[in-house]
Coordinates of C-alpha atoms in Angstrom, one line a residue:
Chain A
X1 CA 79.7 135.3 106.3
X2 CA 81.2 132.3 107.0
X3 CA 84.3 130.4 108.1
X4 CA 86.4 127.2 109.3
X5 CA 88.8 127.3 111.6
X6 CA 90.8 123.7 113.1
X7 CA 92.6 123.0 116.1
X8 CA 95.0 119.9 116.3
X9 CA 95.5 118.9 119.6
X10 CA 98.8 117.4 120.6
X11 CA 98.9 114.2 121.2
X12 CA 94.7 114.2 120.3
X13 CA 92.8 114.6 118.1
X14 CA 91.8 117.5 115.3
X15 CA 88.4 119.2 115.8
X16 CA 87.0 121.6 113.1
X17 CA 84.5 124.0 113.4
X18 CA 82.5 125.7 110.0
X19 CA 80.4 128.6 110.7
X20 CA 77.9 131.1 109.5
X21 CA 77.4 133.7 111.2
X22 CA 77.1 137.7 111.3
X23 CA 76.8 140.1 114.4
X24 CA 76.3 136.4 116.0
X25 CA 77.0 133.2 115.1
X26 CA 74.2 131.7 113.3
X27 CA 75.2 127.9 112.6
X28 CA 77.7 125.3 113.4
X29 CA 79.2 122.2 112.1
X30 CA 81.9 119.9 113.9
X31 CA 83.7 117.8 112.5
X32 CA 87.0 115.7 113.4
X33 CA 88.4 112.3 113.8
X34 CA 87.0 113.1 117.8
X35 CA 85.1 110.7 119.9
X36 CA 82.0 112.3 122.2
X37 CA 79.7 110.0 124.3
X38 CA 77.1 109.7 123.2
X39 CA 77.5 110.6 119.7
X40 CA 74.4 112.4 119.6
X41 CA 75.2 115.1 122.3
X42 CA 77.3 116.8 118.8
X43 CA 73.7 118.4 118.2
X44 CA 74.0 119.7 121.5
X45 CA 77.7 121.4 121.1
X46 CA 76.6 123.0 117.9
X47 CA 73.4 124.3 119.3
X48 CA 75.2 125.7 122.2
X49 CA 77.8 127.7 120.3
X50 CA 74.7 128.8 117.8
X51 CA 73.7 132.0 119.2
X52 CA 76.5 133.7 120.6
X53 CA 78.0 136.9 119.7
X54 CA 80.0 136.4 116.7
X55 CA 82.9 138.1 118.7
X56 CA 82.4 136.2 122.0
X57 CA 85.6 135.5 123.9
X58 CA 87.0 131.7 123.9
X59 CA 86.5 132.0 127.3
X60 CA 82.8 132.8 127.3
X61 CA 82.5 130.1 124.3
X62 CA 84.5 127.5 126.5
X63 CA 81.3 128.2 129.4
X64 CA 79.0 127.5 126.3
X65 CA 80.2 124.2 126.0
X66 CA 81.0 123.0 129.4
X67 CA 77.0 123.4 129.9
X68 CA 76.5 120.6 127.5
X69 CA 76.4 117.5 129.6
X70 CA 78.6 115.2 127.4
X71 CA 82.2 113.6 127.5
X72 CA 84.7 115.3 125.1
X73 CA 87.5 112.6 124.2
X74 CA 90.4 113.5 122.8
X75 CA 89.6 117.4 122.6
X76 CA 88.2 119.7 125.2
X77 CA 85.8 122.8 125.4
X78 CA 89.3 125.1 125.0
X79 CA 89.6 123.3 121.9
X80 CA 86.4 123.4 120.3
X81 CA 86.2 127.7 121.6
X82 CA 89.3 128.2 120.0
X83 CA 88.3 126.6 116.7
X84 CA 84.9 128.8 116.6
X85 CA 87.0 131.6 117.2
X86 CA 89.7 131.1 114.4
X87 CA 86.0 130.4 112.4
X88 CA 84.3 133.3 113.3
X89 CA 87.4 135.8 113.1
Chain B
X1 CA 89.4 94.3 135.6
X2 CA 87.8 90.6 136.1
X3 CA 85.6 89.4 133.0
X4 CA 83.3 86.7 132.7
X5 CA 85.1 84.2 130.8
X6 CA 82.8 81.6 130.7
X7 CA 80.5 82.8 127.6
X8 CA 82.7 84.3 125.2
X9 CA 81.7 83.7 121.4
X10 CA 84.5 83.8 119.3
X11 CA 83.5 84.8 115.2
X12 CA 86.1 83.9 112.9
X13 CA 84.2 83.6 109.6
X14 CA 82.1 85.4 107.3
X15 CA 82.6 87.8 104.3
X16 CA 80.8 90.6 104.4
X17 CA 80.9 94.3 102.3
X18 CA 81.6 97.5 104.2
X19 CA 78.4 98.1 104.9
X20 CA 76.9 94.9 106.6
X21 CA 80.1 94.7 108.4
X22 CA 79.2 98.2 110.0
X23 CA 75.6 97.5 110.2
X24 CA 76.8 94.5 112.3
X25 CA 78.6 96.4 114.8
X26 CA 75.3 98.6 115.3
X27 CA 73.0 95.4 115.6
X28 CA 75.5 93.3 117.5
X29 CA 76.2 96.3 119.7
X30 CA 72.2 97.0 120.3
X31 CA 72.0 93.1 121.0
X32 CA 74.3 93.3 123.9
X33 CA 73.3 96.1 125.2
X34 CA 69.2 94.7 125.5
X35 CA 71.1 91.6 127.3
X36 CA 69.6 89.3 124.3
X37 CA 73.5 88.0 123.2
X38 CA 76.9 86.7 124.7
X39 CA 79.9 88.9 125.0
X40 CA 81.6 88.3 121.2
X41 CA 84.5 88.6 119.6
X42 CA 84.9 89.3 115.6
X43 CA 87.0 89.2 113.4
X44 CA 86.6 90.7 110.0
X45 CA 87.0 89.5 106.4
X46 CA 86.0 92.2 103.5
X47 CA 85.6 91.3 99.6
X48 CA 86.0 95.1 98.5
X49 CA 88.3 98.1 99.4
X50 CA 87.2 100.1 101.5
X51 CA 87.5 103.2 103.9
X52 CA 85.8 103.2 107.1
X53 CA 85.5 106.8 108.0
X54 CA 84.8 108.1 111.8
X55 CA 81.2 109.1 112.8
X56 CA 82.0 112.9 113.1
X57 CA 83.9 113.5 110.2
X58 CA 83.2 114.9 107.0
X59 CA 83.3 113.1 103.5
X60 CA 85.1 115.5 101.2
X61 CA 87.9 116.2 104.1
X62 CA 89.0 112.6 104.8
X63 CA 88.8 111.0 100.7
X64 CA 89.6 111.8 97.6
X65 CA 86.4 111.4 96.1
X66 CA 87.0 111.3 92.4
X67 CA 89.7 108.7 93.0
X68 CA 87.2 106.6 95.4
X69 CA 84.1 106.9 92.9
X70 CA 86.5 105.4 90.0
X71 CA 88.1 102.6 91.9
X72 CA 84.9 101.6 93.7
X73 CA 86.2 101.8 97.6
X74 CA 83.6 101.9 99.9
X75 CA 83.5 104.8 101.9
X76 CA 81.2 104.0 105.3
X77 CA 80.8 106.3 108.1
X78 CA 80.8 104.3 111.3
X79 CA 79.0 104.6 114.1
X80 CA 82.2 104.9 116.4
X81 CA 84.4 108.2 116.3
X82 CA 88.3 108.2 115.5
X83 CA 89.7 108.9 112.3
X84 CA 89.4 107.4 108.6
X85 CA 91.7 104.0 107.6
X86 CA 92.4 103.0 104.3
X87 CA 91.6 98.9 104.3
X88 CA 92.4 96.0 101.9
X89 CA 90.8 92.8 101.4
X90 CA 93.5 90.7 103.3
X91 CA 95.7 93.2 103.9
X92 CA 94.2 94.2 107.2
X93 CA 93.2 92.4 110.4
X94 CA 90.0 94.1 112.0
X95 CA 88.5 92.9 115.2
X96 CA 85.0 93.4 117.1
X97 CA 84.6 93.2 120.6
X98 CA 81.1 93.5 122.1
X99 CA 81.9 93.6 125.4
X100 CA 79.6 94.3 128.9
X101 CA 80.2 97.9 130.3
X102 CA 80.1 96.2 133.7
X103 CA 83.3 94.6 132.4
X104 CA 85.3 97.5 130.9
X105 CA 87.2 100.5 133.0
X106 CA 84.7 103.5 133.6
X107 CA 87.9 105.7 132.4
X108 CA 88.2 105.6 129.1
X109 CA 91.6 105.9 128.4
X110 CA 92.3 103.0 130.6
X111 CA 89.6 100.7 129.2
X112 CA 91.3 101.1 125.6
X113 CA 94.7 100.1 127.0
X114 CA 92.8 97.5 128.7
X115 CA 91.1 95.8 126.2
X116 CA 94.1 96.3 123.4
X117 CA 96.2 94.4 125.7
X118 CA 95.5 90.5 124.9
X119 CA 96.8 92.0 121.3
X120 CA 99.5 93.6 122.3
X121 CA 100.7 90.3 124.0
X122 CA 100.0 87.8 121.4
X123 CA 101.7 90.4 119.1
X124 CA 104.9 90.3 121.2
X125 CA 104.8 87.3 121.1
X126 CA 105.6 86.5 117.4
X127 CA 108.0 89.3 117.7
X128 CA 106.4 92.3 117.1
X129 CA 107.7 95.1 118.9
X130 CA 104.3 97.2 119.5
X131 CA 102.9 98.9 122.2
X132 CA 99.4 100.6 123.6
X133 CA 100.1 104.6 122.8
X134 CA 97.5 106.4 124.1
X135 CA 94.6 107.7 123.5
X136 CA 94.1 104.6 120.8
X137 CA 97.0 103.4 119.2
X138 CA 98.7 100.6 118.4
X139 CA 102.3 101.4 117.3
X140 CA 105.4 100.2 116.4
X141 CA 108.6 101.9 116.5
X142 CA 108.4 102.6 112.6
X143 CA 105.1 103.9 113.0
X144 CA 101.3 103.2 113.8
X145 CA 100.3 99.8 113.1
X146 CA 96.7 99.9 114.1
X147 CA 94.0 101.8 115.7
X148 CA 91.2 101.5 118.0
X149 CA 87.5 103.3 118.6
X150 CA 84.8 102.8 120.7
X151 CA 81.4 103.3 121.8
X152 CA 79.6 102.8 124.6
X153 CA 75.6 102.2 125.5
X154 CA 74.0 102.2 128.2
X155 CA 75.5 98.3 128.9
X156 CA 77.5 97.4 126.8
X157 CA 81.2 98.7 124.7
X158 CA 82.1 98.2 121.1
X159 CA 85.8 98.3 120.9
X160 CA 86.8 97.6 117.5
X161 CA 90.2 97.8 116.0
X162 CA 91.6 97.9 112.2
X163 CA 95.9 97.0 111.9
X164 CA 97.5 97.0 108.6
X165 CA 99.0 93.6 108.1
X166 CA 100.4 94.4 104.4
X167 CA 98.3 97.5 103.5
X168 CA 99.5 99.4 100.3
X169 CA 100.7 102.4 102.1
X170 CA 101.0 104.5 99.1
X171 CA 97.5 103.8 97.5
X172 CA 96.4 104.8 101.1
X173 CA 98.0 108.2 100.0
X174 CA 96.2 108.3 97.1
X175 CA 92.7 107.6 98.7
X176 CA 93.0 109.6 102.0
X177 CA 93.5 113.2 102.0
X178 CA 95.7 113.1 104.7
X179 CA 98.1 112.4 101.2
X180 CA 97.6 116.2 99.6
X181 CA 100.3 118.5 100.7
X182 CA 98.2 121.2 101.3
X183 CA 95.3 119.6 103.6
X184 CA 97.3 119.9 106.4
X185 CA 100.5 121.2 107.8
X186 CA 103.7 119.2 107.3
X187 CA 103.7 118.3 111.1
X188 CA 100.3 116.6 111.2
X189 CA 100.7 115.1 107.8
X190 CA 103.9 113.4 108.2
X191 CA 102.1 112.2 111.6
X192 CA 99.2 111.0 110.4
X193 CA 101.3 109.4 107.8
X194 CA 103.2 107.1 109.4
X195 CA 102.0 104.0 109.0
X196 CA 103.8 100.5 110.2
X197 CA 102.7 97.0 108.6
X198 CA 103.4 93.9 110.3
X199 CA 104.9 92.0 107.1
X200 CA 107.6 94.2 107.4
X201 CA 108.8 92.7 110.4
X202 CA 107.8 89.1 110.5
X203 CA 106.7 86.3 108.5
X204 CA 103.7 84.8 109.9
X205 CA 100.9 84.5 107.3
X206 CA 98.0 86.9 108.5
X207 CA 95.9 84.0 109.3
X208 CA 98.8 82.8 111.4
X209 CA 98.4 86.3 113.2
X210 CA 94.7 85.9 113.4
X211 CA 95.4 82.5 115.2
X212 CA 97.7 83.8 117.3
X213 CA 95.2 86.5 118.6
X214 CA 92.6 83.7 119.1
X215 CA 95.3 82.0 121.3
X216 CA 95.9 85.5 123.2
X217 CA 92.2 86.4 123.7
X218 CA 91.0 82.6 124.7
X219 CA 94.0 82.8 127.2
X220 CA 93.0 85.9 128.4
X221 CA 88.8 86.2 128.0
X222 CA 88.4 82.5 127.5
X223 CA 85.2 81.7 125.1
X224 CA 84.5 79.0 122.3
X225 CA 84.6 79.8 118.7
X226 CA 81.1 80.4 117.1
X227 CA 79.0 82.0 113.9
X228 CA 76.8 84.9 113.5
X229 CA 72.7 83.5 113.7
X230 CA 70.9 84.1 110.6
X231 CA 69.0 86.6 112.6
X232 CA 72.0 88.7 113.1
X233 CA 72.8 88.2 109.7
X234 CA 69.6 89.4 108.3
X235 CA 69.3 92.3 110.6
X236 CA 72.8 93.8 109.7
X237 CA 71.9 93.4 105.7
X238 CA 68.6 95.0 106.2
X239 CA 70.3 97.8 108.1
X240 CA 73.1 98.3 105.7
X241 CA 70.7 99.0 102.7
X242 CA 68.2 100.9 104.8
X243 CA 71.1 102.9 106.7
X244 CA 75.2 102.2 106.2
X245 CA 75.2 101.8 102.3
X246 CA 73.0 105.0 102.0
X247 CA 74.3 109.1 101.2
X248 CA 72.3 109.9 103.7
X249 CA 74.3 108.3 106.2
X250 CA 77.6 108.0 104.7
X251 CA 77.8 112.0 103.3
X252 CA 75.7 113.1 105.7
X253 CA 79.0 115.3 107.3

């Protein structure tokens, strides 16, 4: 299966997440008009969130991301679990 | 914050398509950052249409990409983040500054209020009402007259930042999605939307803007006008076929 799901964040930025994924969540995409230092560390967000349970909690996503050392600007890791999860519902 | 403002090269010349001119901010960026040029400032002159798109967003979301495939607008990804503009030969004023990280906040929302600021003031100056909004915004009461983005290496920040001087606001609707009712609900659309250009509300010419910001950032910054080397030159063209004038690249997202 797979699925998009978008967060707009007031007064920031809109972040959206496409998915594939069955009992877990097999791949990621992000996409927005975001900015992440460095630019490269979006591999890193995607491959975090690749691999968990398909009906992981936002919370337990939110950990997922905050392990990725990178700066989020614009959007946080509450953003970006809440986007998987709309994706992945 | 204290800059050097003994070394400043000011660029105010130079046609270039939307490629080189984003291959230029990855060479001139990658220049600073190995120490081998002076802090610069650039200003931008474009022979096509054009939509600079932000580095993390996808293609088919931000154009409408029948409509840009038969009118020939060049859509480039760039190599900062931030959002898609519409741009216009003449129509838009878009700067470059290469500046030293040792000489920009550490906090990023500060160092884009911080380094937006010599243009807020020469702005206000000819009577434009705008202001810094954060995160990286210029606006105007009737709307958002420009935008910023960054990026930042491991010594040095490219701020650069696109205005509308006399854009075509509604062919911008017709090239950006963000003009399609159903991309996006009405809230965000009729934000994203609203767009202020500077014609509106005075009656400099835009090169008497442009001079006006040179006045601004030599007041501030200091720094002597200059030119791109041919090496610079060369490296940005060589980059833009190999990398910014490329699917691979462009529609990669």
């Amino acid at each position: 299966m797979d699925g998009t799901g978008s967060v707009k964040v007031p007064d920031g930025k809109l972040v959206r997440v496409h998915a594939t994924y069955d009992d877990r969540i097999e791949s990621v995409r992000i996409t927005g008009d975001f900015f992440l230092e460095p630019p490269e560390a979006l591999e890193d967000l995607e491959a975090a969130l690749e691999g968990q349970p398909a009906d992981a909690s936002e919370d337990d996503l939110r950990a997922a991301v905050d392990g990725v050392d990178a700066q989020l600007i614009g959007f946080d890791a509450g953003d970006l679990a809440a986007a998987t999860v709309e994706a992945v519902r | 914050m204290s800059f050097d403002t003994t070394n400043w090269r000011i660029i105010d010349e130079g046609t270039y398509s939307e490629p080189v001119q984003q291959a230029l901010e990855e060479v001139l960026t990658d220049r600073l950052d190995r120490g081998e040029m002076d802090p610069t400032l650039r200003f931008w002159y474009r022979d096509t249409r054009g939509v600079p798109m932000g580095r993390f967003q996808a293609f088919e979301d931000e154009v409408a990409v029948d409509y840009v495939e038969e009118n020939g607008i060049d859509v480039v990804r760039r190599i900062t983040g931030g959002g898609a503009m519409y741009v216009e030969p003449g129509n838009v004023i878009t700067y470059s500054m290469y500046v030293p990280r040792s000489a920009v906040p550490d906090d990023i929302e500060a160092s884009y209020a911080t380094l937006d600021q010599w243009v807020i003031d020469a702005l206000n100056d000819i009577g434009l009402d705008v202001e810094h909004e954060p995160l990286n915004d210029i606006s105007h009461p009737d709307g958002k007259i420009g935008g910023a983005a960054q990026l930042r290496t491991g010594d040095a920040v490219l701020h650069h930042t696109t205005m509308s001087y006399a854009l075509d606001t509604e062919e911008m609707l017709r090239v950006l999605r963000i003009g399609e009712d159903k991309i996006s609900d009405k809230a965000v659309k009729s934000a994203e939307k609203r767009v202020a250009v500077m014609r509106d509300h005075i009656d400099e010419s835009r090169e008497e803007v442009i001079d006006a910001l040179v006045d601004s950032f030599q007041d501030t910054y200091g720094g002597s006008m200059g030119s791109l080397t041919d090496e610079e030159l060369s490296a940005a063209r060589k980059l833009a076929d190999e990398k910014f004038a490329t699917d691979e690249w462009n529609r990669s997202l």
